[in-house]
Each structure stands twice: as C-alpha cells, then as structure tokens.
Coordinates of C-alpha atoms in Angstrom, one line a residue:
Chain L
M27 CA -1.2 34.6 -14.2
S28 CA -2.3 31.2 -13.3
M29 CA -4.2 30.7 -10.1
L30 CA -2.0 27.9 -8.9
T31 CA 1.4 27.0 -10.3
I32 CA 3.4 24.0 -9.2
N33 CA 6.9 24.3 -10.4
N34 CA 9.4 21.4 -10.3
V35 CA 8.1 20.0 -7.0
H36 CA 9.9 17.2 -5.3
T37 CA 8.3 15.8 -2.1
Y38 CA 9.5 13.0 0.1
Y39 CA 7.9 10.7 2.6
G40 CA 10.9 10.0 4.9
N41 CA 13.3 8.6 2.3
I42 CA 10.7 7.8 -0.3
H43 CA 10.9 10.1 -3.2
A44 CA 7.2 10.5 -3.9
L45 CA 7.0 13.4 -6.3
R46 CA 9.8 13.7 -8.8
G47 CA 9.7 17.2 -10.2
I48 CA 6.0 17.9 -10.9
N49 CA 4.8 20.9 -13.0
L50 CA 1.2 21.8 -13.0
T51 CA -0.9 24.9 -13.4
I52 CA -4.6 25.7 -12.7
E53 CA -6.4 28.7 -14.2
Q54 CA -9.1 30.5 -12.3
G55 CA -12.5 28.9 -12.9
E56 CA -11.2 25.6 -14.2
I57 CA -11.9 22.0 -13.2
V58 CA -8.5 20.2 -13.5
T59 CA -8.2 16.6 -12.9
L60 CA -5.2 14.6 -11.9
I61 CA -5.5 10.9 -12.8
G62 CA -3.2 8.0 -12.2
G63 CA -3.0 4.6 -10.6
N64 CA -2.4 3.6 -7.0
G65 CA 0.8 5.0 -5.5
A66 CA 1.3 7.4 -8.4
G67 CA 1.5 10.4 -6.0
K68 CA -1.9 11.9 -6.4
T69 CA -2.6 12.3 -2.7
T70 CA 0.9 13.4 -2.1
T71 CA 0.4 16.2 -4.7
L72 CA -2.7 17.4 -2.8
R73 CA -1.1 17.2 0.6
T74 CA 1.8 19.2 -0.8
I75 CA -0.5 21.9 -2.1
S76 CA -2.5 22.1 1.1
G77 CA 0.7 22.4 3.2
L78 CA 0.4 19.1 5.1
L79 CA 3.7 18.1 3.4
K80 CA 6.4 20.5 2.4
P81 CA 8.3 20.1 -0.9
R82 CA 12.0 19.5 -0.5
E83 CA 12.6 21.2 -3.8
G84 CA 10.5 23.4 -6.1
S85 CA 7.6 25.8 -5.3
V86 CA 3.9 26.0 -5.1
T87 CA 2.5 29.4 -6.0
F88 CA -1.1 30.5 -5.3
E89 CA -2.4 33.8 -6.8
G90 CA 1.2 34.9 -7.2
E91 CA 2.3 34.1 -3.7
N92 CA 4.8 31.4 -2.8
L93 CA 3.2 29.1 -0.2
A94 CA 6.4 27.7 1.3
K95 CA 6.1 30.0 4.4
Y96 CA 2.6 29.1 5.3
K97 CA 1.5 26.2 7.6
A98 CA -1.5 24.0 6.5
H99 CA -4.0 25.8 8.7
E100 CA -3.0 29.2 7.3
L101 CA -3.7 28.2 3.7
V102 CA -7.4 27.9 4.5
Y103 CA -7.3 31.7 5.1
K104 CA -5.7 32.1 1.6
G105 CA -8.8 30.4 0.0
I106 CA -7.7 26.8 -0.4
S107 CA -9.9 24.0 1.0
M108 CA -9.4 20.3 0.8
V109 CA -11.7 17.3 0.8
P110 CA -9.3 14.7 2.2
E111 CA -8.9 11.1 1.0
G112 CA -11.4 8.7 2.6
R113 CA -13.6 11.8 3.4
G114 CA -12.1 12.4 6.8
V115 CA -15.3 13.5 8.5
F116 CA -15.0 14.0 12.3
S117 CA -17.0 10.9 13.2
S118 CA -17.7 11.8 16.9
L119 CA -19.0 15.3 15.9
S120 CA -22.5 15.8 14.5
V121 CA -23.1 16.9 10.9
T122 CA -23.7 20.5 12.0
E123 CA -20.5 20.5 14.1
N124 CA -18.5 19.1 11.2
L125 CA -19.8 22.0 9.0
E126 CA -19.0 24.5 11.8
M127 CA -15.4 23.2 11.8
G128 CA -15.4 23.9 8.0
S129 CA -16.2 27.5 8.7
F130 CA -13.8 27.7 11.7
I131 CA -11.9 30.6 10.1
L132 CA -14.9 32.8 9.5
K133 CA -15.3 35.5 12.1
D134 CA -18.8 36.4 10.9
Q135 CA -21.3 34.1 12.4
K136 CA -24.0 35.2 9.9
E137 CA -21.8 34.3 7.0
A138 CA -21.2 30.9 8.5
E139 CA -24.9 30.3 8.9
K140 CA -25.5 31.5 5.3
N141 CA -22.9 29.0 4.0
M142 CA -24.5 26.2 6.0
E143 CA -27.8 27.0 4.4
H144 CA -26.1 26.9 1.0
V145 CA -24.6 23.5 1.8
F146 CA -28.0 22.2 2.9
T147 CA -29.5 23.3 -0.4
L148 CA -26.8 21.5 -2.3
F149 CA -27.2 18.4 -0.1
P150 CA -30.7 18.3 1.4
R151 CA -29.9 14.9 2.8
L152 CA -27.4 16.5 5.2
K153 CA -30.1 18.8 6.5
E154 CA -32.2 15.8 7.4
R155 CA -29.3 14.3 9.3
R156 CA -27.9 17.4 10.8
N157 CA -28.0 16.3 14.4
Q158 CA -26.6 12.8 13.7
L159 CA -23.0 11.9 14.5
A160 CA -21.0 11.9 11.3
G161 CA -19.7 8.4 12.1
T162 CA -23.2 7.0 11.7
L163 CA -23.7 8.4 8.2
S164 CA -23.4 6.2 5.1
G165 CA -20.4 6.5 2.8
G166 CA -22.2 8.7 0.3
E167 CA -23.5 11.0 3.1
Q168 CA -20.0 11.3 4.5
Q169 CA -18.7 12.3 1.1
M170 CA -21.5 14.9 0.9
L171 CA -20.5 16.1 4.3
A172 CA -16.8 16.3 3.5
T173 CA -17.6 18.2 0.3
G174 CA -20.0 20.6 2.0
R175 CA -17.5 21.2 4.9
A176 CA -14.9 22.2 2.4
L177 CA -17.3 24.8 1.0
M178 CA -18.0 26.4 4.4
A179 CA -14.8 28.5 4.4
N180 CA -15.6 30.4 1.1
P181 CA -12.8 28.7 -0.8
R182 CA -11.6 29.9 -4.2
L183 CA -9.8 26.6 -4.8
V184 CA -11.1 23.2 -3.7
L185 CA -8.8 20.2 -3.7
M186 CA -10.7 16.9 -3.9
D187 CA -9.1 13.6 -3.2
E188 CA -11.0 10.7 -4.8
P189 CA -14.5 11.7 -4.0
S190 CA -15.9 8.7 -5.9
M191 CA -14.0 6.1 -3.8
G192 CA -16.2 3.4 -2.6
L193 CA -19.5 5.0 -3.7
A194 CA -22.3 3.6 -5.7
P195 CA -22.5 5.0 -9.3
V196 CA -25.6 7.0 -8.6
L197 CA -23.9 8.7 -5.7
V198 CA -20.7 9.3 -7.8
E199 CA -22.9 11.1 -10.3
L200 CA -24.5 13.2 -7.6
I201 CA -21.2 14.3 -6.2
F202 CA -19.8 15.1 -9.7
D203 CA -22.9 17.1 -10.5
I204 CA -22.3 19.1 -7.4
I205 CA -18.6 19.6 -8.4
Q206 CA -19.8 21.1 -11.7
Q207 CA -22.3 23.2 -9.9
I208 CA -19.9 24.7 -7.4
N209 CA -17.5 25.3 -10.3
K210 CA -20.2 27.3 -12.1
E211 CA -20.5 29.3 -8.9
G212 CA -16.9 30.4 -9.4
V213 CA -14.9 27.8 -7.4
T214 CA -11.9 26.4 -9.0
V215 CA -11.4 22.6 -8.5
L216 CA -8.5 20.3 -8.6
L217 CA -9.9 16.8 -8.8
V218 CA -7.8 13.7 -8.0
E219 CA -9.4 10.6 -9.3
Q220 CA -8.8 6.9 -10.1
N221 CA -12.2 6.9 -11.9
A222 CA -10.6 8.6 -14.9
L223 CA -13.6 8.4 -17.2
M224 CA -15.9 10.3 -14.8
A225 CA -13.2 12.8 -13.9
L226 CA -12.4 13.6 -17.6
S227 CA -16.1 13.9 -18.4
I228 CA -16.5 17.0 -16.1
A229 CA -12.9 18.4 -16.2
H230 CA -11.6 21.0 -18.6
R231 CA -8.0 19.7 -18.5
G232 CA -6.3 16.8 -17.1
Y233 CA -2.8 15.6 -16.0
V234 CA -1.7 12.0 -15.9
L235 CA 0.6 11.1 -13.0
Q236 CA 2.8 8.0 -13.0
T237 CA 5.3 7.1 -10.2
G238 CA 5.7 10.7 -9.1
E239 CA 6.0 12.2 -12.6
I240 CA 3.5 13.9 -14.9
I241 CA 3.6 11.9 -18.1
I242 CA 0.8 13.5 -20.1
S243 CA -1.1 16.8 -19.8
D244 CA -3.8 17.9 -22.2
S245 CA -7.4 19.0 -22.5
A246 CA -9.9 16.5 -21.1
D247 CA -11.4 15.7 -24.5
K248 CA -8.0 14.9 -26.0
L249 CA -7.0 12.8 -23.0
K250 CA -10.3 10.8 -23.3
N251 CA -9.3 10.0 -26.9
D252 CA -5.6 9.4 -26.3
P253 CA -5.0 5.7 -27.0
A254 CA -2.4 5.4 -24.3
V255 CA -4.7 6.9 -21.7
Q256 CA -7.6 4.8 -22.8
K257 CA -5.5 1.7 -22.5
A258 CA -4.0 2.5 -19.1
Y259 CA -6.7 4.4 -17.3
L260 CA -10.0 4.1 -19.0
G261 CA -10.1 0.3 -19.3
M262 CA -10.4 0.3 -23.1
E263 CA -8.4 -1.7 -25.5
Chain S
M14 CA -2.5 -20.6 12.4
R15 CA -1.0 -23.6 14.2
T16 CA 0.3 -23.3 17.7
S17 CA 2.4 -25.9 19.5
F18 CA 1.1 -27.9 22.4
G19 CA 3.4 -26.0 24.7
E20 CA 2.0 -22.6 23.6
R21 CA -1.5 -23.8 24.2
M22 CA -0.7 -25.1 27.6
L23 CA 1.0 -21.7 28.5
D24 CA -2.1 -19.9 27.2
L25 CA -4.3 -22.1 29.4
V26 CA -2.1 -21.5 32.5
V27 CA -2.1 -17.7 31.9
T28 CA -5.9 -17.6 31.4
G29 CA -6.4 -19.8 34.5
F30 CA -4.1 -17.6 36.5
L31 CA -6.0 -14.4 35.5
W32 CA -9.3 -16.1 36.4
G33 CA -7.8 -17.2 39.7
I34 CA -7.0 -13.5 40.5
R35 CA -10.5 -12.4 39.6
I36 CA -12.1 -15.1 41.7
A37 CA -9.7 -14.6 44.6
I38 CA -10.3 -10.8 44.7
L39 CA -14.1 -11.2 44.3
L40 CA -14.1 -13.8 47.1
A41 CA -12.0 -11.6 49.4
I42 CA -14.5 -8.7 48.9
V43 CA -17.6 -10.9 49.4
I44 CA -16.3 -12.7 52.4
G45 CA -14.9 -9.5 54.0
T46 CA -18.1 -7.7 53.4
I47 CA -20.2 -10.5 54.9
V48 CA -18.0 -10.8 58.0
T49 CA -18.0 -7.0 58.6
V50 CA -21.8 -6.7 58.1
S51 CA -22.5 -9.6 60.4
K52 CA -20.3 -8.1 63.1
G53 CA -22.2 -4.9 62.8
H54 CA -19.4 -2.6 64.0
Y55 CA -20.7 0.4 62.1
T56 CA -24.1 2.0 62.1
S57 CA -25.8 2.9 58.8
E58 CA -25.1 6.6 59.6
Q59 CA -21.4 5.8 59.7
W60 CA -21.6 4.0 56.4
I61 CA -23.3 7.0 54.8
G62 CA -20.6 9.2 56.3
F63 CA -17.9 7.0 54.6
V64 CA -19.8 7.5 51.3
V65 CA -20.0 11.2 51.8
F66 CA -16.3 11.4 52.5
G67 CA -15.6 9.2 49.4
V68 CA -17.7 11.4 47.2
A69 CA -15.8 14.5 48.3
Q70 CA -12.5 12.8 47.8
G71 CA -13.7 11.3 44.5
A72 CA -14.8 14.8 43.2
I73 CA -11.2 16.0 43.7
Y74 CA -9.8 12.9 41.9
A75 CA -12.3 13.5 39.1
L76 CA -11.2 17.1 38.6
I77 CA -7.6 16.0 38.3
A78 CA -8.5 13.1 36.1
L79 CA -10.1 15.4 33.5
G80 CA -6.7 16.8 32.7
Y81 CA -5.2 13.3 32.2
T82 CA -8.0 12.2 30.0
M83 CA -8.2 15.4 27.9
V84 CA -4.5 15.4 27.1
Y85 CA -4.6 11.7 26.3
G86 CA -7.6 12.2 24.1
I87 CA -5.8 14.8 22.0
L88 CA -2.2 13.6 22.0
R89 CA -2.4 9.9 23.1
M90 CA 0.0 10.7 25.8
I91 CA -0.1 10.4 29.6
N92 CA 1.0 13.7 31.1
F93 CA 2.7 12.4 34.2
A94 CA 3.5 15.9 35.4
H95 CA -0.2 16.6 35.8
G96 CA -0.1 15.7 39.5
D97 CA 2.5 18.3 40.1
I98 CA 0.5 20.9 38.2
F99 CA -2.1 20.2 40.9
M100 CA 0.6 20.9 43.5
T101 CA 1.6 24.2 41.9
G102 CA -2.0 25.3 42.1
A103 CA -2.2 24.5 45.8
F104 CA 1.0 26.4 46.4
G105 CA -0.2 29.4 44.5
A106 CA -3.4 29.4 46.4
Y107 CA -1.6 29.0 49.7
F108 CA 0.4 32.2 49.3
V109 CA -2.6 34.2 48.1
A110 CA -4.9 32.8 50.8
T111 CA -2.3 33.4 53.5
W112 CA -1.9 37.0 52.4
L113 CA -5.6 37.6 52.2
N114 CA -5.9 36.0 55.7
T115 CA -3.3 38.3 57.3
I116 CA -5.0 41.4 56.0
G117 CA -8.2 40.1 57.4
F118 CA -10.0 39.9 54.0
V119 CA -11.1 36.3 54.4
D120 CA -13.0 37.0 57.6
R121 CA -14.7 40.0 56.1
N122 CA -15.6 38.4 52.9
P123 CA -15.3 34.6 53.0
F124 CA -16.8 34.0 49.6
L125 CA -14.3 36.2 47.7
G126 CA -11.6 35.0 50.2
L127 CA -12.2 31.5 48.8
L128 CA -12.7 32.4 45.2
I129 CA -9.7 34.6 44.7
P130 CA -7.1 31.9 45.7
V131 CA -9.0 29.4 43.5
L132 CA -8.9 31.7 40.4
F133 CA -5.2 32.4 41.1
A134 CA -4.4 28.7 41.4
M135 CA -6.2 28.0 38.1
I136 CA -4.3 30.7 36.3
L137 CA -0.9 29.7 37.7
A138 CA -1.5 26.0 37.1
A139 CA -2.6 26.7 33.5
A140 CA 0.5 28.9 32.9
I141 CA 2.9 26.3 34.2
A142 CA 1.2 23.5 32.2
M143 CA 1.5 25.6 29.1
L144 CA 5.2 26.1 29.7
V145 CA 5.7 22.4 30.3
E146 CA 3.9 21.6 27.1
R147 CA 6.0 24.1 25.2
I148 CA 9.4 23.0 26.6
A149 CA 9.0 19.3 27.4
Y150 CA 6.4 18.0 25.0
R151 CA 6.0 20.0 21.8
P152 CA 9.6 19.4 20.5
L153 CA 8.9 15.7 21.0
R154 CA 5.5 15.7 19.2
N155 CA 6.7 13.4 16.4
A156 CA 9.0 11.2 18.5
P157 CA 8.1 7.6 19.4
R158 CA 5.4 7.5 22.1
L159 CA 7.7 6.4 24.9
V160 CA 9.8 9.5 24.5
P161 CA 7.3 12.2 25.7
L162 CA 6.3 9.8 28.5
I163 CA 9.8 9.9 29.8
S164 CA 10.0 13.6 29.3
A165 CA 6.7 13.9 31.3
I166 CA 8.3 12.0 34.2
G167 CA 11.3 14.3 34.0
A168 CA 9.0 17.4 34.0
S169 CA 7.2 15.9 37.1
F170 CA 10.5 15.6 39.0
F171 CA 11.6 19.0 37.8
L172 CA 8.4 20.6 39.2
E173 CA 8.6 18.7 42.5
Y174 CA 12.2 19.5 43.2
A175 CA 12.0 23.0 41.9
F176 CA 9.3 23.7 44.5
R177 CA 11.3 21.9 47.1
G178 CA 14.2 24.1 46.3
F179 CA 12.2 27.2 46.5
F180 CA 10.0 26.4 49.5
G181 CA 11.8 23.6 51.3
P182 CA 10.7 20.1 52.1
G183 CA 8.5 21.1 55.1
K184 CA 4.7 21.2 55.2
Y185 CA 2.8 24.5 55.1
A186 CA -0.5 24.9 56.9
Y187 CA -3.2 26.2 54.7
P188 CA -4.9 29.1 56.5
P189 CA -8.1 28.1 58.2
I190 CA -11.3 29.6 57.0
K191 CA -13.7 30.2 59.8
A192 CA -16.8 30.1 57.5
L193 CA -16.0 26.5 56.6
D194 CA -15.7 25.2 60.2
G195 CA -18.2 22.7 61.4
G196 CA -21.0 21.1 59.5
W197 CA -24.5 20.0 59.6
T198 CA -26.1 16.8 61.0
I199 CA -28.8 15.5 58.6
F200 CA -30.6 12.4 59.8
N201 CA -27.8 11.7 62.2
V202 CA -25.2 11.8 59.4
E203 CA -22.6 14.4 60.0
I204 CA -21.7 16.3 56.9
Q205 CA -18.9 18.9 57.0
K206 CA -19.3 22.2 55.3
V207 CA -16.0 21.8 53.5
Q208 CA -17.2 18.5 52.0
V209 CA -20.3 20.2 50.6
L210 CA -18.1 23.0 49.3
V211 CA -15.7 20.5 47.6
V212 CA -18.5 18.6 45.9
A213 CA -20.4 21.7 44.8
A214 CA -17.3 23.4 43.5
A215 CA -16.1 20.3 41.6
A216 CA -19.6 19.9 40.1
I217 CA -19.7 23.5 38.9
M218 CA -16.2 23.2 37.4
M219 CA -17.0 20.0 35.6
A220 CA -20.2 21.5 34.3
I221 CA -18.3 24.5 32.9
L222 CA -15.7 22.2 31.4
Y223 CA -18.4 20.0 29.8
F224 CA -20.0 23.1 28.4
I225 CA -16.7 24.4 26.9
V226 CA -15.9 21.1 25.3
M227 CA -19.4 20.4 23.9
Y228 CA -20.7 23.8 22.9
T229 CA -17.9 26.4 22.3
K230 CA -15.9 26.7 19.1
V231 CA -12.6 25.9 20.8
G232 CA -14.2 22.9 22.5
K233 CA -15.5 21.5 19.2
A234 CA -12.1 22.1 17.7
M235 CA -10.5 20.1 20.6
R236 CA -12.7 17.2 19.7
A237 CA -11.9 17.6 16.0
V238 CA -8.1 17.7 16.7
S239 CA -8.4 14.6 18.9
E240 CA -9.8 12.8 15.9
S241 CA -7.4 13.9 13.3
Q242 CA -4.8 16.7 13.6
D243 CA -4.3 16.8 9.8
T244 CA -7.9 17.1 9.0
A245 CA -8.4 19.7 11.7
A246 CA -5.5 21.7 10.1
L247 CA -7.3 21.5 6.8
M248 CA -10.2 23.3 8.4
G249 CA -7.9 26.2 9.3
I250 CA -7.6 25.1 12.9
D251 CA -4.3 26.0 14.5
V252 CA -3.6 22.5 16.0
N253 CA -0.8 23.8 18.4
R254 CA -3.1 26.4 19.8
I255 CA -5.8 23.9 20.5
I256 CA -3.4 21.5 22.1
V257 CA -2.1 24.3 24.4
S258 CA -5.7 25.2 25.3
T259 CA -6.4 21.6 26.2
F260 CA -3.4 21.6 28.5
A261 CA -4.4 24.9 30.0
L262 CA -8.0 23.8 30.6
G263 CA -7.0 20.5 32.2
A264 CA -4.4 22.3 34.4
A265 CA -7.0 24.9 35.5
M266 CA -9.1 22.0 36.7
A267 CA -6.1 20.5 38.5
G268 CA -5.2 23.8 40.1
A269 CA -8.7 24.2 41.4
A270 CA -8.6 20.7 42.7
G271 CA -5.3 21.6 44.5
V272 CA -7.1 24.3 46.5
L273 CA -10.0 22.0 47.3
F274 CA -7.6 19.4 48.5
S275 CA -5.8 22.0 50.7
L276 CA -9.1 23.0 52.2
V277 CA -9.8 19.4 53.2
Y278 CA -6.4 18.4 54.4
R279 CA -5.2 21.8 55.6
Q280 CA -1.6 21.2 54.6
I281 CA 0.6 21.3 51.5
D282 CA 4.1 20.3 50.5
F283 CA 6.1 19.8 47.4
F284 CA 5.3 16.1 47.1
M285 CA 1.5 16.4 47.6
G286 CA 0.8 15.9 43.9
F287 CA 2.3 12.5 43.7
T288 CA -0.4 10.3 45.3
P289 CA -3.5 12.2 44.1
G290 CA -1.9 12.4 40.7
I291 CA -1.6 8.6 40.5
K292 CA -5.0 8.2 42.0
A293 CA -6.5 10.5 39.4
F294 CA -4.7 8.7 36.7
T295 CA -6.3 5.5 38.0
A296 CA -9.7 7.2 38.0
A297 CA -9.1 8.3 34.4
V298 CA -8.2 4.7 33.3
L299 CA -11.1 3.4 35.4
G300 CA -13.6 5.6 33.6
G301 CA -12.0 5.0 30.2
I302 CA -9.1 7.2 29.3
G303 CA -9.8 9.8 26.7
N304 CA -13.5 9.9 27.8
I305 CA -14.5 13.0 29.7
P306 CA -17.7 11.7 31.5
G307 CA -15.6 8.6 32.2
A308 CA -13.1 10.7 34.2
M309 CA -15.9 12.1 36.3
V310 CA -17.4 8.7 36.9
G311 CA -14.1 7.0 37.5
G312 CA -13.1 9.7 40.1
L313 CA -16.3 9.2 42.1
V314 CA -16.2 5.4 41.9
L315 CA -12.5 5.4 43.1
G316 CA -13.2 7.9 45.9
V317 CA -16.1 5.9 47.3
F318 CA -14.4 2.5 46.9
E319 CA -11.3 3.9 48.7
S320 CA -13.4 5.3 51.5
I321 CA -15.7 2.4 52.3
G322 CA -13.3 -0.4 51.2
P323 CA -11.1 -0.6 54.3
S324 CA -14.0 -0.9 56.7
L325 CA -16.3 -2.8 54.4
F326 CA -14.1 -5.7 53.3
L327 CA -10.5 -5.3 54.6
E328 CA -11.6 -5.1 58.2
G329 CA -13.8 -8.2 57.8
L330 CA -10.8 -10.1 56.5
G331 CA -9.1 -9.5 59.8
I332 CA -6.5 -7.0 58.5
P333 CA -5.2 -5.1 61.6
R334 CA -5.1 -1.5 60.4
P335 CA -7.2 -1.5 57.3
Y336 CA -7.1 2.3 56.8
Q337 CA -3.4 2.1 56.0
L338 CA -4.3 -0.1 53.1
K339 CA -6.6 2.4 51.4
D340 CA -4.0 3.2 48.7
V341 CA -3.7 -0.5 48.0
I342 CA -7.3 -0.6 47.0
A343 CA -6.8 2.2 44.5
Y344 CA -3.7 0.5 43.0
T345 CA -5.3 -2.9 42.9
M346 CA -8.2 -1.4 41.0
L347 CA -5.7 0.1 38.5
V348 CA -4.1 -3.3 37.9
M349 CA -7.5 -5.0 37.7
I350 CA -8.8 -2.5 35.2
L351 CA -5.7 -2.8 33.0
L352 CA -5.9 -6.6 33.1
F353 CA -9.6 -7.1 32.7
R354 CA -11.2 -4.1 31.1
P355 CA -8.5 -1.8 29.6
S356 CA -11.1 0.4 27.9
G357 CA -12.6 1.3 31.3
I358 CA -16.2 1.8 32.5
L359 CA -17.3 4.2 29.7
G360 CA -14.5 3.8 27.3
E361 CA -15.5 2.2 24.1
R362 CA -13.8 5.0 22.3
L363 CA -10.4 3.6 22.8
S364 CA -11.2 0.2 21.3
K365 CA -12.9 1.8 18.3
K366 CA -9.9 4.0 17.5
K367 CA -6.7 2.8 16.1
A368 CA -4.9 4.8 18.9

C-alpha cells in the first residue's frame, strides 16, 4: 500500500478548474518531486493534500485513510507537515516561537524540546538567531526556519513548496542536503519545484504537471534524460 | 501619470483644507491653554486631581480597547458589539453584588465581595461574546468585510434591547461598598479609594493579558493566527478555537471593566455600553488598532485628555459649560487620528501588513 494516493483529484479555485484529474502516489521513504511551470497547479496540489483546499472530485488517501473528513489542522496529527510557498514564517514571532508553533500538537514538552535541539543541529544558524524575530531573518534563514518548523511535529510526510525560491545557489544546496538528510532519517518528502534539475537530482521519482494535469511520471533519472522534459523544464536544447 | 489642472487644484484645496483643520485645532488648544493658565482659576492640586481622574477613566477605556484591538488583530474586523459585552458584564456583576450585599457578605469580607462579582462578570461577558462570535460572526467569516461589520452592529442592538426587554429602561444603583468610601489626601491632592482600585485592578488585568499573549501556548497561537490563518492551520492549530479564545479573553477584560465602571459611577443601564464602547474604540485607534500595548497607551491618553481638556483649553476659549463637551474632545481625537495618523501612536503594524 502506498503511503499517499491521489486518485483523480479535481480542485477548483472559485470557478477556476485548477487540478483536472490528478493521479499520484508516494511510497514510504521516497523523495518524490512535482515539477512544472508557473500556474501548472503545483501549489494547488500541495494545498489539496494538506487540507487547505478540498477536492471537488476524487480522493486523497494517506496510509489507507481517506482525508476528506479532516480539516487542515487535523492532518498535522496524522503526520503530514507542510513548508508553505514563500516560507510563511510568522514574522512577528521569534525563531524559537516559530519552532514552538511547529510542535503545537505535541503534548509532551520534553519531546518538543528534543525536536528543537534536532532542528538546531540541522541548522546551527537558527540557534544563533533563536531570539530574533523571524521577520528580520534573511531569505535563506527563513527557509531554514520554515523547514525546521515543519519537522517539529514528528511528521512522516513533509510537503515542500518551492524551497529554492529566491535563494542563492549555495543556500539551495544546503536546503537540498537537509532534505536528503531528513529523508534518510525516515521522513517521506513531496517536493514541489520550479528548479527541476535540482529537484530531480535528489528525488527518486518525479511527476510533471502542466495546466492541472500530470503529463509525465517516471523515475528521476529517466525524467532527467527525457528530451521533452529537458527542453521544457531543464533549459536544455 | 498625468493629472489634469483641475485635479491638481482639487488636491491642493483638500491638502490646504486638512492643514487648515490641523492649524485651527492646534491654535484653539494653545490659545485656550494660555488663557486658562493666565487666569489661574485652578490650583496645581486641582490639575493633578484631573489627571488622576483621567488615568482612572483611561484605565477603563484601555481594558475595553484591548478587546477591540485583539479581535481586529486576528480577524481584521471591528466588533461593534464589544461595548455591549461590557454592559452585560456590569449587569452580571450587579446581580451578584446585590445578592452578596443583602446577605451581608460584602461588609464581612470586602475583598471577596469585590472579587466574586468581577469574576462572574468576566465569565458571563466571555460566554456572551463566544455566543455572539458563533452566531453572528463565524458564518460570515469569508464574506466581504462590510458584512460582519453590519452583523456586529446588529448584535450590538440585539444585546442592548434584549437587556432592555429583560430589565427595563431604568437605571439600577450598584450596591455601595463601604470599604471603598472616602480616600486619601496626598500633598493636598485628594485621591479616592475607588480610583486607586480601578487603576490597580486594570493594571493587574492588563499584566495578566500581556503574559497570556506573549508567553503561553494559546497566546503565541493567537499571534500566529493573526499573521496567517492558513499557515497556523498547517501547524495543527485549530484556528476557530483560537479565534473564540481571543473573543473570550477580550470580553473578560471588558466584563471586568464593566464592574470597575459601575464602582465609579454607581449606576448601570442597558445603554451604558454605548459611549464607553465608542470611547474605547477611539482609544484602540489612537494607540494603533491591532496593537496591544497601543490599546493600553491609547486608553490612558484619551482618558487624561478628556479629563483635563475641558478646563485646560475649552474653558479658556470662553465656552460656557466646557464639561458638557468632554465627549466632543474624544470624537474630535478620533477624527483627527483617522485623518492624520491612521496607524495610531504605536501602530506601524497596520501599515506593514497588507491588511
């Protein structure tokens, strides 16, 4: 049984038909990437999985359970965390407070502290800035914070929405190294990216999304060598 | 962008007009103050007395203003029923205090005799505010912003006339508390016990509220929700529960303020929430709406201005009964703030956010 199964999902924004029958599966322990251009529906897919949007048709199943009956905040308890588009840190809260919000669902204070220590070992920079307001951090630091915050709730599946957006190449590499590291620690990752080359270099499998439909799905290596993908998303002729 | 000559002229006229208002009001204040001070009608002790009265009044405004500002911070909505929540607290406390008074409990134990009605008022006000949120605001959460505003005005009228229906249009006398009679004279300035109580109680309440918002899990979640409901939901925060807690917390402060107000003025009626409600709203805007320390500062500034204003500059301008114009000062301040500094004294938050 797959960890996450998206079956024929149609999602609308008002009257806009944003997702037109998407099928996608994620196996436990994978890094799966969803690539595609602007407006292809990548963020909509993540928002549908995380419960912020409800599909009008089709189903999202996580560990054998249909998610339709859950609200967004209840899905965190199921083990799904999200790093939202544009980082979405709480800018008037300090770094520590942001991380505490990440572990909001944990009853055990000790566990939350342990997780925070873990985040600080992944991102020592955050520890240095822990009392600073998140709004005063640089873009890279905010991305670290958003990523660390998603890990605070002990997720089994992390949804990442364009973590490379607006970051210098060296920071993108740092973030992607961390994604691989948390994946090795047993967290499954769904990575949405416009930076297709980077995404395919760490993912096991990939899906290509175009105007609300999945047009190709294959292993990451095959996608990297697919002439159509190379032309459209990897900037190669 | 090119603008026509007519538009530029209109712009000039409007700017000139606004500057004219500023200068006229500033002149009125300065001239009035100079005339009053040169006449020397009041002793410095009397002035200090005005300030003390203003601080006590301002502390009540500040307590109410907190509810406006917290709800605005989290929902970007003005809860115009908040003044009536204050009234429900006063009514609740009145019945409990009257009963405690008839059985003689207040005389035997003045401290508890004061505390129990306050606690009851806070709980009652919070409960009513939670109901109002559930019935009148939550179903309209995604409606255009004008809609919940109209619903709030409806809720305000509903509360006022429901209480009028139950308890009649007359005034009720809040039971006197002997322990609060009289006062002290410090350096020739007479300070009433009840004023000290009001300021102390308000300070304690505000400290508790500040602690809750800054250091507790639910307080941090309130701040997170006020930044982004979606992102907060992604943290596993039940946004609706946090919004209800915000209403309840703000209402508890208003309920307590209702009791303090009753202790000072000794009488309550169904309409008593209207004026303090608008004054507290003014205080919240004055301090910068959405900003919690701003509500506290705004309340105090408004209270003091209202208290010294009539004798300081209105009397100097030769206005016959300046005290009757005390409300005019508050509302003039509201208009001035909205015209010239809409973000308020401490409110950079509003301008930074897309709101």
